[in-house]
Amino acid sequence: MENNMIQLTQGGAYLLNGTEIISDGADAAAQIKNKTGQDVSKSEAAKNTIAYSILESHNTSGNMEKLKIKFDKLTSHDITFVGIIQTARASGLTRFPIPYVLTNCHNSLCAVGGTINEDDHMFGLTCAKRYGGVYVPPHQAVIHQYAREMLAGGGRMILGSDSHTRYGALGTMAMGEGGPELVKQLLSQTYDINMPGVVGVYLTGEPVKGVGPQDVALAIIGAVFGNGYVKNKVMEFVGPGVSALSADFRIGIDVMTTETTCLSSIWRTDEQIKEFYDIHGRKEEYKELNPGEIAYYDGMITVDLSKVRPMIAMPFHPSNTYTIDEVNANLKDVLHDVEERAKVSLDGAVPYSLQDKVKDGKFMVDQGIIAGCAGGGFENICAAADILRGSYTGSDGFTLSVYPASMPVYMELIKNGCAAAILETGAVLKTAFCGPCFGAGDTPANNAFSIRHSTRNFPNREGSKLQSGQISSVALMDARSIAATAANKGMLTPATEFDGEIGKYKYHFDANIYKNRVFDSKGAADESVEIQFGPNIKDWPAMGALPENLVLRVVSEIHDPVTTTDELIPSGETSSYRSNPLGLAEFTLSRKDPEYVGRAKDIQRAEKARMQGEHPCQAHPDVKPVMGVVKQTFADASHENTGFGSTIFAVKPGDGSAREQAASCQKVLGGWANIANEYATKRYRSNLINWGMLPFLIEAGELPFQNLDYLFFPDIRKAVEEKAETIEAYRVCVEEGRLEPFTLTLGELTDEERQIILKGCLINYNRVN
């Protein structure tokens, strides 16, 4: 990727008056003194970020190093809210203590599994009535667009059970987490984290015509993902370039910050954001936000918006970025690089080549999608309409689908004529739906190449199935360049080549659409309402407490540089089973390691027997010889005090979605732990902990075990209770009759997290019997 667009400081930096950057160094204090006449410490200047002030106002611990956050509002969608509410109900939930919005934008089509998707929707509606929430029916809005239009507020904090919960452009610090973290908020508990670092994103200049928010976002992601520059930190957007961007443009960048692996985001606000709130009839929610006179950041990303050019994230990650001009000018080299990366991502499961996409020296794509929380915004679609106007997508294999992010956006596109301009080209205009973003809609043909203004392009994300020999791939682009490509009937084209006018359209928000269709309890719970259950909605199975010792079998070993949550639990058609823990668990790792489920269930037989008071060796033949070796050194170990289960090893698991099922599916199959060199995101590690799984860390290098080995963890319960810095474990070598020691760690755990692990899961920790 060209690097003249993005610059990163090597260390921290000070921002003076929002306009001048001073890199942290030996003479930084002197420079600041000379320019401002003030002596300032780094620690005091760090309190002058926007992020610090918002976190401070929501922290209940009294200690800004150890935060206990209470959020203002919660939001979920229909592949997460059933599990969340079922977990909270098991813990004594009687009403939603804060506004909780249940949107329905993932299983909207109700097309897989009979009645189970609409059953989930009716469950959500009746729960909103019983517990005092808000229910947004299918096709009305994708989760994040509804939150922007109706929930965001200056200086507020929102927690959502979707990883792209990002409303920083509107002055709201929002975080996407696994469902158990929302359960804690529903039970009036807190979100506990160390004070995160804050990285400034200093914007200068303004974008050239044809460059959109996805281009800026991809340029940033390409610069910071691989080096972990913003991992688990807050990105704070500042600088004069912010004012050069409309609210919609800022929103389009902001939603993609998730793909950097940052914790959250926040932007300085101005008159354009004030106008956004005015348009949506919520002017009281606007708050002007700016950093203090002297603010310190743990890093600084400088983005020259004028230098950003149309970008493309090639398969299979949003950080695999190039300018479109680079791709077109170096097709052979770029495609070869992508194919080599694919060998790792796809494990060689299917042949993969992009060479057949080159026709007469031009790269031809098969499908375009503009959709969801990233692409379905008003300005994106209007710009696409202007670029497409008068062109035709053609009658060959290329297709274009456009999904406005909400019905109010759709209505305005109809009123201003942009909808008609799009439809006339041969494109298809659809309702608000997240399907193309997670593999449940617009799956292209085998070996097809899809360009999408959506959030992710992981393997399988578009719906292909490697285990069935099916593969297609997704590249991420901005709506403008997707439209330019569509106008050229699929020839990859940057929107900067479009020489016509891209207009500025006035947006009018029609609040009646929601007033007439969305159920809003106004916070009033009605205990007389009976919750409507469908036959697929199941309670969580019983889960035991952490035993004194553990015998774990390694049932999957993954050496990819990063393992996504889509690979841990596939999205797409499996989403219909997310209200059925055991049913969904059958899909665990199915596209990455099809042997996993059988292996996990095999060793789980021993633990099930033990929990029922039977001897586990009667359920599994390996138990007796394994325990025989263990007892040679640890004579007190027995089936009464030793649990049996499974673990996986992955180099860096958990990139991507916040969905808790990536962990809970392992748990219900008898998983007790993950072993990793590091965890890709805080949210995945939190999901492991909340499901009572040990988040082990092991130093990178040659592993002291391999797949199908048995591992013994003596006194593991004591180690968790007593906060042991290291965990002693052993590989059980049955044939040699000996134990081989090795060492792991658990990383930092709060006292509450330790108790959750000891109890066996968050449900057990909170259970009311």
Coordinates of C-alpha atoms in Angstrom, one line a residue, residues 155-636:
G155 CA -20.8 12.0 25.6
R156 CA -22.8 8.8 26.1
M157 CA -21.7 5.2 26.0
I158 CA -23.5 2.3 24.3
L159 CA -22.7 -1.4 24.5
G160 CA -23.8 -3.7 21.7
S161 CA -23.5 -7.4 21.1
D162 CA -22.1 -6.8 17.6
S163 CA -18.5 -6.0 16.9
H164 CA -19.2 -3.0 14.7
T165 CA -20.9 -1.1 17.6
R166 CA -19.2 2.2 16.7
Y167 CA -20.9 5.6 17.0
G168 CA -17.9 7.7 17.8
A169 CA -18.5 10.1 14.9
L170 CA -21.7 11.2 16.7
G171 CA -19.8 11.8 20.0
T172 CA -20.8 8.4 21.5
M173 CA -18.2 5.9 22.8
A174 CA -19.6 2.6 21.8
M175 CA -18.2 -0.9 22.2
G176 CA -19.0 -4.3 20.7
E177 CA -18.7 -7.2 23.0
G178 CA -19.9 -10.8 23.5
G179 CA -23.4 -11.3 24.9
P180 CA -22.2 -12.0 28.5
E181 CA -21.0 -8.4 28.9
L182 CA -24.5 -7.2 28.1
V183 CA -25.9 -9.7 30.6
K184 CA -23.7 -8.1 33.2
Q185 CA -25.2 -4.7 32.4
L186 CA -28.8 -6.2 32.5
L187 CA -27.9 -7.4 36.0
S188 CA -26.6 -4.0 37.0
Q189 CA -23.0 -5.2 37.0
T190 CA -20.2 -3.4 35.3
Y191 CA -17.8 -3.7 32.3
D192 CA -14.4 -4.0 33.9
I193 CA -11.3 -3.0 32.0
N194 CA -8.0 -1.3 32.6
M195 CA -7.9 2.3 31.4
P196 CA -7.2 1.8 27.7
G197 CA -4.6 3.7 25.8
V198 CA -5.9 6.5 23.5
V199 CA -4.4 6.9 20.0
G200 CA -5.1 10.2 18.1
V201 CA -6.1 10.1 14.5
Y202 CA -5.2 13.5 13.1
L203 CA -7.0 14.3 9.9
T204 CA -5.8 17.0 7.5
G205 CA -7.0 18.1 4.0
E206 CA -10.1 16.9 2.4
P207 CA -10.9 14.0 0.1
V208 CA -10.8 14.3 -3.7
K209 CA -13.9 13.6 -5.8
G210 CA -14.5 9.9 -6.0
V211 CA -12.9 9.0 -2.7
G212 CA -15.3 7.8 0.0
P213 CA -15.2 6.8 3.7
Q214 CA -14.4 3.2 2.9
D215 CA -11.3 4.3 1.1
V216 CA -10.1 6.3 4.1
A217 CA -11.0 3.5 6.5
L218 CA -9.1 0.8 4.5
A219 CA -6.0 3.1 4.2
I220 CA -6.0 3.3 8.0
I221 CA -6.7 -0.4 8.6
G222 CA -3.9 -1.3 6.2
A223 CA -1.4 0.9 8.2
V224 CA -2.3 -0.3 11.7
F225 CA -3.7 -3.8 11.8
G226 CA -0.6 -5.8 11.3
N227 CA 1.5 -3.9 13.8
G228 CA -1.2 -3.8 16.5
Y229 CA -0.8 0.0 16.7
V230 CA -4.3 0.5 18.1
K231 CA -5.1 -2.9 19.5
N232 CA -7.5 -2.6 22.5
K233 CA -7.0 1.1 22.5
V234 CA -9.5 4.0 21.8
M235 CA -9.1 5.8 18.4
E236 CA -9.8 9.5 18.9
F237 CA -10.3 11.5 15.6
V238 CA -9.2 15.1 15.8
G239 CA -7.6 17.7 13.5
P240 CA -8.9 20.2 11.0
G241 CA -9.7 17.5 8.4
V242 CA -12.6 16.3 10.6
S243 CA -14.6 19.4 9.6
A244 CA -14.0 18.7 5.9
L245 CA -16.1 15.5 6.3
S246 CA -19.9 15.2 6.4
A247 CA -21.6 13.3 9.2
D248 CA -22.2 10.3 6.9
F249 CA -18.6 10.3 5.7
R250 CA -17.4 10.2 9.3
I251 CA -19.8 7.5 10.2
G252 CA -18.5 5.4 7.3
I253 CA -14.9 5.7 8.5
D254 CA -15.9 5.2 12.1
V255 CA -17.8 1.9 11.7
M256 CA -14.7 0.3 10.2
T257 CA -12.4 1.1 13.1
T258 CA -13.5 -2.3 14.5
E259 CA -11.2 -3.9 11.8
T260 CA -8.2 -2.2 13.3
T261 CA -8.8 -4.3 16.6
C262 CA -9.2 -1.1 18.6
L263 CA -11.5 -1.1 21.6
S264 CA -13.7 1.9 20.7
S265 CA -13.6 5.3 18.9
I266 CA -14.6 8.9 19.5
W267 CA -14.5 12.0 17.3
R268 CA -14.5 15.7 18.0
T269 CA -17.9 17.1 17.1
D270 CA -19.0 20.3 15.4
E271 CA -21.9 21.9 13.5
Q272 CA -22.3 19.1 11.1
I273 CA -22.9 16.6 13.9
K274 CA -25.3 19.1 15.5
E275 CA -27.1 19.2 12.2
F276 CA -27.3 15.4 12.2
Y277 CA -29.1 15.4 15.5
D278 CA -31.4 18.3 14.4
I279 CA -32.4 16.3 11.3
H280 CA -33.2 13.3 13.4
G281 CA -35.3 15.3 15.8
R282 CA -33.0 14.8 18.7
K283 CA -31.1 18.1 18.9
E284 CA -30.9 17.8 22.7
E285 CA -28.5 14.9 22.3
Y286 CA -25.8 17.0 20.6
K287 CA -22.7 17.8 22.7
E288 CA -19.7 19.6 21.5
L289 CA -16.6 17.5 22.1
N290 CA -13.0 18.6 21.7
P291 CA -9.7 17.6 23.4
G292 CA -8.2 19.9 25.9
E293 CA -5.7 22.6 25.2
I294 CA -2.8 20.1 25.8
A295 CA -3.8 16.5 25.3
Y296 CA -1.5 13.5 25.3
Y297 CA -2.0 10.4 23.1
D298 CA -0.3 7.0 23.3
G299 CA 0.2 7.2 19.5
M300 CA -0.7 9.5 16.6
I301 CA -2.0 8.5 13.2
T302 CA -1.8 11.4 10.7
V303 CA -4.1 11.0 7.7
D304 CA -3.8 13.4 4.7
L305 CA -7.3 13.0 3.3
S306 CA -6.2 14.7 0.1
K307 CA -3.8 11.9 -0.7
V308 CA -6.2 9.0 -0.1
R309 CA -7.1 7.3 -3.3
P310 CA -9.7 4.6 -4.0
M311 CA -8.8 1.5 -2.1
I312 CA -9.4 -2.2 -2.3
A313 CA -8.9 -4.8 0.5
M314 CA -8.2 -8.0 -1.4
P315 CA -9.1 -11.4 0.0
F316 CA -9.1 -12.5 2.8
H317 CA -8.8 -9.6 5.3
P318 CA -9.6 -5.9 5.5
S319 CA -6.0 -5.1 6.1
N320 CA -4.8 -6.7 2.8
T321 CA -5.0 -3.2 1.2
Y322 CA -3.9 -1.7 -2.1
T323 CA -5.0 1.3 -4.1
I324 CA -7.1 0.2 -7.0
D325 CA -4.6 1.9 -9.3
E326 CA -1.9 -0.3 -7.8
V327 CA -3.9 -3.4 -8.5
N328 CA -4.6 -2.4 -12.0
A329 CA -1.0 -1.4 -12.7
N330 CA 0.5 -4.6 -11.1
L331 CA -2.1 -7.2 -11.7
K332 CA 0.3 -10.2 -12.0
D333 CA 2.2 -9.4 -8.8
V334 CA -0.8 -8.5 -6.7
L335 CA -2.8 -11.5 -7.7
H336 CA 0.1 -13.8 -7.1
D337 CA 0.5 -12.2 -3.6
V338 CA -3.2 -12.8 -2.8
E339 CA -3.1 -16.4 -4.0
E340 CA -0.1 -17.1 -1.8
R341 CA -1.9 -15.6 1.2
A342 CA -4.9 -17.7 0.3
K343 CA -2.9 -20.9 0.8
V344 CA -2.6 -20.0 4.4
S345 CA -6.2 -18.7 4.9
L346 CA -7.8 -21.7 3.1
D347 CA -5.4 -24.4 4.3
G348 CA -5.2 -25.6 0.7
A349 CA -8.7 -27.0 1.0
V350 CA -9.7 -25.9 -2.5
P351 CA -7.8 -24.7 -5.6
Y352 CA -7.7 -20.9 -5.6
S353 CA -6.7 -18.6 -8.4
L354 CA -7.6 -15.1 -9.6
Q355 CA -5.8 -15.3 -12.9
D356 CA -9.0 -16.1 -14.8
K357 CA -10.4 -12.8 -13.7
V358 CA -8.0 -11.0 -16.0
K359 CA -9.5 -10.4 -19.4
D360 CA -7.5 -8.5 -22.0
G361 CA -5.3 -7.1 -19.3
K362 CA -8.2 -5.9 -17.2
F363 CA -9.5 -7.3 -13.9
M364 CA -13.1 -8.3 -14.1
V365 CA -15.3 -8.8 -11.1
D366 CA -18.5 -10.8 -10.9
Q367 CA -20.6 -9.1 -8.3
G368 CA -21.1 -5.7 -6.5
I369 CA -22.8 -5.2 -3.1
I370 CA -23.4 -1.9 -1.3
A371 CA -24.9 -2.8 2.1
G372 CA -25.2 -2.7 5.8
C373 CA -23.8 -0.5 8.5
A374 CA -20.8 0.5 6.4
G375 CA -22.1 0.9 2.9
G376 CA -25.9 1.5 3.2
G377 CA -25.7 5.1 4.3
F378 CA -27.6 7.8 2.5
E379 CA -24.6 9.7 1.0
N380 CA -22.9 6.5 -0.2
I381 CA -26.0 5.4 -2.1
C382 CA -26.7 8.8 -3.6
A383 CA -23.1 9.0 -4.8
A384 CA -23.4 5.5 -6.3
A385 CA -26.6 6.6 -8.1
D386 CA -24.9 9.6 -9.6
I387 CA -22.0 7.5 -10.9
L388 CA -24.4 4.9 -12.3
R389 CA -26.9 7.3 -13.8
G390 CA -27.3 6.6 -17.5
S391 CA -25.2 3.4 -17.4
Y392 CA -26.3 -0.2 -17.4
T393 CA -24.9 -3.2 -15.5
G394 CA -25.5 -5.4 -18.5
S395 CA -27.1 -8.8 -19.0
D396 CA -24.1 -11.0 -18.5
G397 CA -22.9 -12.5 -15.2
F398 CA -22.2 -9.3 -13.3
T399 CA -24.8 -8.2 -10.7
L400 CA -25.2 -5.3 -8.4
S401 CA -27.3 -5.2 -5.2
V402 CA -27.9 -2.2 -3.0
Y403 CA -29.2 -2.3 0.6
P404 CA -30.2 1.0 2.3
A405 CA -29.3 0.8 6.0
S406 CA -32.8 1.8 7.2
M407 CA -36.3 2.4 5.9
P408 CA -36.0 6.2 6.5
V409 CA -32.9 6.1 4.2
Y410 CA -34.8 4.0 1.7
M411 CA -37.7 6.4 1.8
E412 CA -35.5 9.4 1.1
L413 CA -33.8 7.7 -1.8
I414 CA -37.2 7.1 -3.3
K415 CA -38.3 10.7 -2.8
N416 CA -35.1 12.2 -4.3
G417 CA -35.0 9.9 -7.3
C418 CA -31.8 8.1 -6.5
A419 CA -33.6 4.8 -6.1
A420 CA -35.1 5.1 -9.6
A421 CA -31.6 5.9 -11.0
I422 CA -30.2 2.8 -9.4
L423 CA -33.0 0.5 -10.5
E424 CA -32.9 1.7 -14.1
T425 CA -29.3 0.4 -14.4
G426 CA -30.3 -3.2 -13.8
A427 CA -29.2 -3.1 -10.2
V428 CA -31.5 -4.4 -7.4
L429 CA -32.6 -2.3 -4.4
K430 CA -33.3 -4.4 -1.3
T431 CA -34.4 -3.7 2.3
A432 CA -32.2 -3.2 5.3
F433 CA -30.4 -6.5 6.0
C434 CA -27.0 -7.6 7.2
G435 CA -26.9 -10.8 5.2
P436 CA -24.2 -9.9 2.7
C437 CA -21.9 -9.0 5.6
F438 CA -22.0 -12.4 7.3
G439 CA -22.7 -14.9 4.5
A440 CA -26.5 -15.1 4.5
G441 CA -27.3 -13.2 1.3
D442 CA -26.1 -12.7 -2.2
T443 CA -23.7 -15.6 -2.2
P444 CA -21.9 -15.4 -5.5
A445 CA -21.1 -18.4 -7.8
N446 CA -18.2 -20.8 -7.2
N447 CA -14.9 -19.0 -8.0
A448 CA -16.6 -15.7 -8.3
F449 CA -15.1 -12.4 -7.1
S450 CA -17.4 -10.0 -5.2
I451 CA -16.6 -6.3 -4.4
R452 CA -18.5 -5.0 -1.4
H453 CA -18.9 -1.9 0.6
S454 CA -19.5 -3.9 3.7
T455 CA -17.4 -4.6 6.8
R456 CA -15.4 -7.8 6.3
N457 CA -14.0 -10.1 3.7
F458 CA -12.8 -13.1 5.8
P459 CA -12.9 -16.6 4.2
N460 CA -16.5 -18.0 4.0
R461 CA -17.9 -14.6 4.9
E462 CA -19.8 -14.4 1.6
G463 CA -21.2 -17.9 2.1
S464 CA -18.9 -20.3 0.3
K465 CA -18.2 -23.7 1.9
L466 CA -14.7 -25.1 1.6
Q467 CA -15.7 -28.5 2.9
S468 CA -18.1 -28.8 -0.1
G469 CA -15.4 -27.6 -2.5
Q470 CA -17.1 -24.2 -2.9
I471 CA -15.1 -21.0 -2.9
S472 CA -15.7 -17.4 -3.8
S473 CA -14.0 -14.3 -2.5
V474 CA -14.7 -10.8 -1.4
A475 CA -12.8 -7.6 -1.8
L476 CA -13.8 -4.5 0.1
M477 CA -14.3 -1.2 -1.7
D478 CA -16.2 2.1 -1.4
A479 CA -19.6 2.4 -2.9
R480 CA -18.4 5.0 -5.3
S481 CA -15.8 2.7 -6.9
I482 CA -18.2 -0.2 -6.8
A483 CA -20.6 2.0 -8.9
A484 CA -17.8 3.0 -11.2
T485 CA -17.0 -0.7 -11.7
A486 CA -20.6 -1.6 -12.3
A487 CA -20.9 1.2 -14.8
N488 CA -18.0 -0.5 -16.6
K489 CA -19.9 -3.9 -16.5
G490 CA -17.5 -5.4 -13.9
M491 CA -14.1 -4.0 -15.0
L492 CA -12.3 -2.9 -11.8
T493 CA -12.5 0.9 -11.9
P494 CA -11.7 3.6 -9.3
A495 CA -14.3 6.2 -8.9
T496 CA -11.7 9.0 -9.4
E497 CA -12.0 8.1 -13.1
F498 CA -15.6 9.2 -13.1
D499 CA -15.8 12.7 -14.7
G500 CA -19.4 13.5 -14.0
E501 CA -20.9 15.3 -11.1
I502 CA -21.5 13.7 -7.7
G503 CA -24.2 15.8 -6.1
K504 CA -24.9 16.8 -2.5
Y505 CA -28.3 15.7 -1.5
K506 CA -30.3 17.1 1.5
Y507 CA -31.5 14.4 3.9
H508 CA -34.9 14.5 5.5
F509 CA -35.6 12.0 8.2
D510 CA -39.1 10.6 8.4
A511 CA -39.7 9.6 12.1
N512 CA -43.2 8.3 11.3
I513 CA -41.7 5.1 9.8
Y514 CA -40.5 4.1 13.2
K515 CA -43.4 5.5 15.1
N516 CA -45.7 3.4 13.1
R517 CA -43.8 0.1 13.3
V518 CA -41.3 0.0 16.2
F519 CA -42.5 -1.2 19.6
D520 CA -41.1 1.1 22.3
S521 CA -42.1 0.3 25.9
K522 CA -40.7 3.7 27.1
G523 CA -39.0 1.7 29.8
A524 CA -42.2 0.2 31.3
A525 CA -42.0 -3.5 32.0
D526 CA -45.2 -5.6 31.9
E527 CA -44.9 -8.8 33.9
S528 CA -48.3 -10.0 32.6
V529 CA -46.8 -10.6 29.1
E530 CA -45.9 -14.3 28.5
I531 CA -42.6 -14.8 26.6
Q532 CA -43.3 -16.6 23.3
F533 CA -40.8 -19.5 22.8
G534 CA -40.3 -21.4 19.7
P535 CA -39.3 -25.1 19.7
N536 CA -35.7 -24.3 18.7
I537 CA -35.1 -21.9 21.6
K538 CA -33.3 -23.9 24.2
D539 CA -31.9 -23.2 27.6
W540 CA -28.1 -23.5 28.2
P541 CA -27.0 -27.0 29.3
A542 CA -25.7 -27.4 32.9
M543 CA -22.1 -26.5 33.3
G544 CA -19.9 -27.6 36.2
A545 CA -17.5 -25.6 38.3
L546 CA -13.8 -25.7 37.6
P547 CA -12.4 -28.9 39.3
E548 CA -9.2 -29.1 41.3
N549 CA -7.3 -30.7 38.3
L550 CA -7.9 -30.9 34.6
V551 CA -7.1 -33.5 31.9
L552 CA -7.6 -31.8 28.6
R553 CA -7.2 -33.3 25.1
V554 CA -6.0 -31.1 22.3
V555 CA -8.6 -31.5 19.7
S556 CA -7.6 -28.9 17.2
E557 CA -4.3 -27.3 16.3
I558 CA -4.4 -24.1 14.2
H559 CA -1.2 -22.4 13.0
D560 CA -2.7 -19.6 10.9
P561 CA -1.3 -16.2 11.8
V562 CA -4.9 -15.1 12.8
T563 CA -8.0 -17.2 13.4
T564 CA -11.3 -15.4 13.0
T565 CA -14.5 -16.0 14.9
D566 CA -16.1 -16.9 11.5
E567 CA -13.7 -19.8 11.4
L568 CA -14.4 -20.8 15.0
I569 CA -18.1 -20.7 14.5
P570 CA -19.2 -20.1 10.9
S571 CA -21.8 -17.4 10.1
G572 CA -24.3 -17.6 7.3
E573 CA -26.9 -20.4 7.5
T574 CA -25.7 -21.5 11.0
S575 CA -27.0 -18.2 12.4
S576 CA -30.5 -19.7 12.4
Y577 CA -29.4 -22.0 15.2
R578 CA -28.0 -19.4 17.5
S579 CA -31.0 -19.9 19.9
N580 CA -30.1 -23.5 20.3
P581 CA -26.7 -24.0 22.0
L582 CA -26.3 -27.7 21.3
G583 CA -27.7 -27.4 17.8
L584 CA -25.3 -24.6 16.9
A585 CA -22.4 -26.3 18.5
E586 CA -22.5 -29.0 15.8
F587 CA -21.1 -26.3 13.4
T588 CA -18.1 -25.4 15.6
L589 CA -14.9 -25.1 13.5
S590 CA -16.7 -27.0 10.8
R591 CA -15.1 -25.0 8.0
K592 CA -11.7 -24.9 9.6
D593 CA -11.3 -28.3 11.2
P594 CA -14.3 -30.7 10.5
E595 CA -12.9 -33.3 12.9
Y596 CA -13.2 -30.9 15.9
V597 CA -16.8 -31.6 16.9
G598 CA -16.4 -35.4 17.0
R599 CA -13.1 -35.2 18.9
A600 CA -14.5 -32.7 21.5
K601 CA -17.7 -34.8 22.0
D602 CA -15.6 -38.0 22.3
I603 CA -13.6 -36.8 25.3
Q604 CA -16.6 -35.0 26.7
R605 CA -18.2 -38.4 27.3
A606 CA -15.7 -38.9 30.2
E607 CA -16.7 -35.6 31.9
K608 CA -20.4 -36.3 31.5
A609 CA -20.0 -39.7 33.2
R610 CA -18.0 -38.1 36.0
M611 CA -20.7 -35.4 36.5
Q612 CA -23.3 -38.2 36.8
G613 CA -21.2 -40.0 39.5
E614 CA -19.9 -42.7 37.2
H615 CA -16.3 -43.6 36.7
P616 CA -15.1 -41.8 33.5
C617 CA -13.0 -44.8 32.4
Q618 CA -16.3 -46.6 31.7
A619 CA -17.2 -43.9 29.2
H620 CA -13.8 -43.4 27.5
P621 CA -11.0 -46.0 27.2
D622 CA -8.2 -43.4 27.3
V623 CA -9.0 -42.2 30.9
K624 CA -7.5 -45.2 32.7
P625 CA -4.0 -45.1 31.0
V626 CA -3.8 -41.3 31.1
M627 CA -4.7 -41.2 34.8
G628 CA -2.3 -44.1 35.4
V629 CA 0.6 -42.0 34.2
V630 CA -0.7 -38.9 36.1
K631 CA -1.0 -40.8 39.4
Q632 CA 2.6 -41.9 39.3
T633 CA 3.6 -38.3 40.1
F634 CA 0.3 -36.9 41.5
A635 CA -1.0 -39.7 43.7
D636 CA -4.0 -37.6 44.9

